[in-house]
Tab-separated table of C-alpha atoms in Angstrom:
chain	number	residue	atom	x	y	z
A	1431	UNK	CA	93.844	98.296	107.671
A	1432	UNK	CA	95.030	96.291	110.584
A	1433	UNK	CA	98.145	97.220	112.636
A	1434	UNK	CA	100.645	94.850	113.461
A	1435	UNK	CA	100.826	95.186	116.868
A	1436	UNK	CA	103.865	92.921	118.828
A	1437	UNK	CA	104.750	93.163	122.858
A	1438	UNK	CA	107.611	93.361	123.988
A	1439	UNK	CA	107.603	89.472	125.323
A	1440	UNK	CA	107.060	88.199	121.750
A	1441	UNK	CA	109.426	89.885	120.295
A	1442	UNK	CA	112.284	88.958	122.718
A	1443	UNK	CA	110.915	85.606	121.684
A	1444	UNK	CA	111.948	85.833	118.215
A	1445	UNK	CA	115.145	86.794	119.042
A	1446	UNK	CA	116.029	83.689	119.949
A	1447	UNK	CA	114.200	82.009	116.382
A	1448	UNK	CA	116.334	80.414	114.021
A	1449	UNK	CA	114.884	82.700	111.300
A	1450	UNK	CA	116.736	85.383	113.230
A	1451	UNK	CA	120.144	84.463	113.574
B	29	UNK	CA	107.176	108.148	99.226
B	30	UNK	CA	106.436	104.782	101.528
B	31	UNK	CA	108.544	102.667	98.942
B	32	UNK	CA	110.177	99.914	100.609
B	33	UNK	CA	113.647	98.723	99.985
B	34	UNK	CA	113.245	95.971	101.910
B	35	UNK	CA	111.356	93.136	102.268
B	36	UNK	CA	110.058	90.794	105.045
B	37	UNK	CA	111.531	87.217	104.497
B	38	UNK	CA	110.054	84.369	104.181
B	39	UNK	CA	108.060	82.905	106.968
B	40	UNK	CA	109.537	86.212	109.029
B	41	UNK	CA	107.218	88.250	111.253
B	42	UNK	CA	106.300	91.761	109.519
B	43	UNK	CA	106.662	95.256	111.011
B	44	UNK	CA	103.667	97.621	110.796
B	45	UNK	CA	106.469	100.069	108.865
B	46	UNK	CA	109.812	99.876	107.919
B	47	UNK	CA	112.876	101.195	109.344
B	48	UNK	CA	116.281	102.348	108.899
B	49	UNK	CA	119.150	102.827	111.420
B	50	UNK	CA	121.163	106.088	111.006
B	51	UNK	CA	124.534	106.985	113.079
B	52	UNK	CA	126.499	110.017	113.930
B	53	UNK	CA	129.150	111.521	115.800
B	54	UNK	CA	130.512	114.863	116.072
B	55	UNK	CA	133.060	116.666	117.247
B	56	UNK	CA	131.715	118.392	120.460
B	57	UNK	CA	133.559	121.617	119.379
B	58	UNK	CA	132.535	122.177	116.887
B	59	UNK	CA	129.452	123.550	115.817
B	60	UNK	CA	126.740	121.680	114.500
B	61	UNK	CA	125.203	123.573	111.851
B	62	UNK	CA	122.241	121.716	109.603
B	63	UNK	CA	124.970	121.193	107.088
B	64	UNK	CA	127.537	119.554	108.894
B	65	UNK	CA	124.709	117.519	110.967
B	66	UNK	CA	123.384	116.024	107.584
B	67	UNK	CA	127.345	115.331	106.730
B	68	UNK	CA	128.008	113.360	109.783
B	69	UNK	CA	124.975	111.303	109.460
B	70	UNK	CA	124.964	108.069	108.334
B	71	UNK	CA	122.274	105.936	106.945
B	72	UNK	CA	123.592	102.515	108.418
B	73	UNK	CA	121.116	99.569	107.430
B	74	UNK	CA	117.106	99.223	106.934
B	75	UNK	CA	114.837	96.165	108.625
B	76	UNK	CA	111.187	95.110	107.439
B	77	UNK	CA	110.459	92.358	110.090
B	78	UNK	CA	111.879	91.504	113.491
B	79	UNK	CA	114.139	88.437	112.396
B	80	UNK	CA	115.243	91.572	110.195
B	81	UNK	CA	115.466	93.905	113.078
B	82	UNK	CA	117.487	91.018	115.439
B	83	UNK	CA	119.527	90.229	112.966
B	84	UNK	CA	120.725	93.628	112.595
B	85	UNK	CA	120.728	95.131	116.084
B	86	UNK	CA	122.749	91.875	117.604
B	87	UNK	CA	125.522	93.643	114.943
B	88	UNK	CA	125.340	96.950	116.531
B	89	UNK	CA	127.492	98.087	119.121
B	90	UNK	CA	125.250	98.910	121.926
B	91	UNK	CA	125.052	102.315	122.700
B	92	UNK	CA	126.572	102.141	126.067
B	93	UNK	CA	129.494	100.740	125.071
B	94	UNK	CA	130.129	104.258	122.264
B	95	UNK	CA	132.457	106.795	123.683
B	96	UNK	CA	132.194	110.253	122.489
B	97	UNK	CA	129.845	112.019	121.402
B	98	UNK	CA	127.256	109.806	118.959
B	99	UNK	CA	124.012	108.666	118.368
B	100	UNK	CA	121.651	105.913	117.009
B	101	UNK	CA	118.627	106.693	115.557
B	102	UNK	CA	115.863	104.469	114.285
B	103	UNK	CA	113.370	106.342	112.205
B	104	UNK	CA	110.776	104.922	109.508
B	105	UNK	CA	112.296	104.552	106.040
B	106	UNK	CA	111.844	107.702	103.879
B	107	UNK	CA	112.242	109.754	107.270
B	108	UNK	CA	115.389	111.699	107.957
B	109	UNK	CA	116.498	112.303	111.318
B	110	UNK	CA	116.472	115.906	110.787
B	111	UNK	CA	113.933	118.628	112.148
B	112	UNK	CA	113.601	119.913	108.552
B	113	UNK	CA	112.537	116.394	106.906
B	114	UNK	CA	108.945	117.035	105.868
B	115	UNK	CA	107.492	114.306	108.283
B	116	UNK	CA	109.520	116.132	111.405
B	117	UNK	CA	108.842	120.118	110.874
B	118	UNK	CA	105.908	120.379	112.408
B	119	UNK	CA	106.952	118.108	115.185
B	120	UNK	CA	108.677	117.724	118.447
B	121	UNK	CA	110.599	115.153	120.647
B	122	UNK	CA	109.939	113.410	124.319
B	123	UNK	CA	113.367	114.035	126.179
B	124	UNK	CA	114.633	111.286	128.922
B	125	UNK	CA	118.097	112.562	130.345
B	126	UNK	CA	119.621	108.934	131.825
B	127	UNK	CA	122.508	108.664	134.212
B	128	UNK	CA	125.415	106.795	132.452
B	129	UNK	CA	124.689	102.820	132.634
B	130	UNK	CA	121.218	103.039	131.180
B	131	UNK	CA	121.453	103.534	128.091
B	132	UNK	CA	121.568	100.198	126.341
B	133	UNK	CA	118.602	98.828	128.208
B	134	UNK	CA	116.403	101.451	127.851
B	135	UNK	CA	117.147	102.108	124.112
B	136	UNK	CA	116.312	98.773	123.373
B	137	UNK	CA	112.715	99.466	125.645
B	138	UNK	CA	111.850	102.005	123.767
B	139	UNK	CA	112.295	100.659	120.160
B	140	UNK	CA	110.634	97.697	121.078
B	141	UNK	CA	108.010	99.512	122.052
B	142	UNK	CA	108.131	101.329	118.540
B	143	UNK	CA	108.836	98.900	116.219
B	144	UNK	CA	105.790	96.868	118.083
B	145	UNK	CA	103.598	99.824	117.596
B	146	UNK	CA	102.943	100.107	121.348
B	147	UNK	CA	102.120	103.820	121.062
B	148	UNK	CA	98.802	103.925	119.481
B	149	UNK	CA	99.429	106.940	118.305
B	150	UNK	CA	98.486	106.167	114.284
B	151	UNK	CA	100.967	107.537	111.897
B	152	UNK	CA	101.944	109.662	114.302
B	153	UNK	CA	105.919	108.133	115.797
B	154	UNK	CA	108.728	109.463	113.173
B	155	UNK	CA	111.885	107.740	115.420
B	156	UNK	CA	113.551	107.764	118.664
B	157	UNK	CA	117.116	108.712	118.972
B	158	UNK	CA	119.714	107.400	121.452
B	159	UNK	CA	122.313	110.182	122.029
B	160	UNK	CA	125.718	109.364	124.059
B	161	UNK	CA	127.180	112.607	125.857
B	162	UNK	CA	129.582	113.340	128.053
B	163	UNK	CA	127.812	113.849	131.040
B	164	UNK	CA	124.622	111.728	130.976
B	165	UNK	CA	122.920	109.866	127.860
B	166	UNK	CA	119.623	111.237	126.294
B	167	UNK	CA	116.863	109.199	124.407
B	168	UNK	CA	114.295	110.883	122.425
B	169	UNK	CA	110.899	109.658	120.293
B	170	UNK	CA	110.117	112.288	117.726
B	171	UNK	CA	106.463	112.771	116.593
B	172	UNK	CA	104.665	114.604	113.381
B	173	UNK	CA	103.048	116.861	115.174
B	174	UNK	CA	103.394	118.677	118.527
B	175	UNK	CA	100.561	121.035	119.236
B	176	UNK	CA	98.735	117.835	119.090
B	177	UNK	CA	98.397	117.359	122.682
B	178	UNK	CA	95.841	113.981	123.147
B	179	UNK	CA	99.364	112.197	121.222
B	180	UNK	CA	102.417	114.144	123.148
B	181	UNK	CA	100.548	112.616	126.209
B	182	UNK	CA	99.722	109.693	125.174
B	183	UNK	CA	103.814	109.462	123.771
B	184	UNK	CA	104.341	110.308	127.305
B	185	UNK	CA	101.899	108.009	129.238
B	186	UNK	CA	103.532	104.905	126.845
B	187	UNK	CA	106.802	105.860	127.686
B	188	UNK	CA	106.673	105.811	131.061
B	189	UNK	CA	104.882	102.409	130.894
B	190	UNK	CA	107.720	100.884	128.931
B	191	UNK	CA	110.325	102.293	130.405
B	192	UNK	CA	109.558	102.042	133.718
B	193	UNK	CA	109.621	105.085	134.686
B	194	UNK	CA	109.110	106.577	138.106
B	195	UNK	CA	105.694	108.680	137.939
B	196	UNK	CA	107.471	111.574	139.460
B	197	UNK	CA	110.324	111.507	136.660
B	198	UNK	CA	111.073	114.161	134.633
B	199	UNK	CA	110.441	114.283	131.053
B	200	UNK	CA	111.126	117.215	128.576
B	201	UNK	CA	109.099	118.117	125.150
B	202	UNK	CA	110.415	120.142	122.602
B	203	UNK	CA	109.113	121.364	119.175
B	204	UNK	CA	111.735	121.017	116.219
B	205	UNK	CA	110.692	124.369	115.340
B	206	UNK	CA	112.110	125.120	118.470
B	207	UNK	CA	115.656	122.989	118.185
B	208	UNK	CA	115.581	124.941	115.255
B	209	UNK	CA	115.728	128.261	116.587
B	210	UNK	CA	118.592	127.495	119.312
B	211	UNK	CA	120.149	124.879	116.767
B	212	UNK	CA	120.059	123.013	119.982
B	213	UNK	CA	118.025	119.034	120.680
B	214	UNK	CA	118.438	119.424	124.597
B	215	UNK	CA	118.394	123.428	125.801
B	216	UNK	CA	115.617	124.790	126.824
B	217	UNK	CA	113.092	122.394	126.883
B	218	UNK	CA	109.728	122.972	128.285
B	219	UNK	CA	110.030	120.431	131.957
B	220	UNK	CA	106.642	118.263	132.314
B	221	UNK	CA	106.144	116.093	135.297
């Protein structure tokens, strides 16, 4: 199937989410 | 034995695999047989997404900041850090010896770079390990199989990518098998440029 692939950019990014804290 | 005990949240951002944080720490005299290594270790928390993953690692102590002699380790769920966990015999771990200071930063490079499946690799990453030591800190990224060389050097080529790292600097590969045998993670270890 497909791999969910994330850099390291984007998932700095959702560090600072809402969903995350 | 991919069962999942956790879930990705709503509206959260799934990881390609779970993954569970382990800790340990040991007395540095004395001697760390497999029994007492599997005693000391401790299974610490698991993460299926990275709102998972933030929330959790924001907890942790960062592993600069441990004294002693202790380690994180962030494997896939269902894998033990352990060279005799099925998924690990036949394998073998990249080696980065770091002067005291780096630690935090590059631990949180290279599981990043894991838990964004930046090694293209397939099934092939088991964990990577941040170990604290006296001297200098050590992070590791075990794999399933090392006589497989097309993925120890493509391991390799990644980490120095996401690391950072100098082309000249040194990194270290050695089989389980062989870890094993010297009930040692660090002596020995075959030096590749």
């Amino acid at each position: 199937g497909t791999r969910i692939i994330y850099d390291r950019k984007f998932l700095l990014q959702c560090r600072t989410s809402p969903l995350a804290r | 034995n991919r069962r999942r005990t956790v879930c990705p949240g709503a509206g959260e951002h799934p990881l390609q695999y779970n993954y569970t944080f382990w800790y340990s720490r040991r007395t540095p005299s004395r001697p760390a047989s497999s029994q007492s290594y599997e005693q000391n270790i401790r299974q610490i928390g698991s993460v299926a997404s990275v709102e998972q993953f933030w929330r959790f690692y924001s907890h942790l102590v960062r592993p600069g900041d441990l004294s002693g002699h202790s380690d994180f380790h962030l494997f896939k769920e269902g894998i033990k850090p352990m060279w005799e966990d099925e998924s690990n015999r036949s394998g073998g771990k990249w080696i980065i010896r770091l002067r005291k200071g780096l630690a935090s930063r590059f631990w949180e490079n290279i599981i990043l770079a894991m838990l964004g499946e930046q090694f293209m690799v397939g099934e092939e990453i088991c964990g990577a390990v941040v170990s604290i030591r006296f001297q200098e800190d050590i992070l590791s990224i075990w794999n399933r199989t090392s006589n497989d060389q097309t993925t120890t050097s493509r391991i390799r080529d990644t980490l120095r990518r996401v690391l950072n790292l100098p082309t000249n600097s040194i990194m270290e590969y050695k089989t389980h098998t062989d870890s094993l045998r010297d009930n040692s993670s660090f002596r020995n270890t075959k030096i590749s440029i």
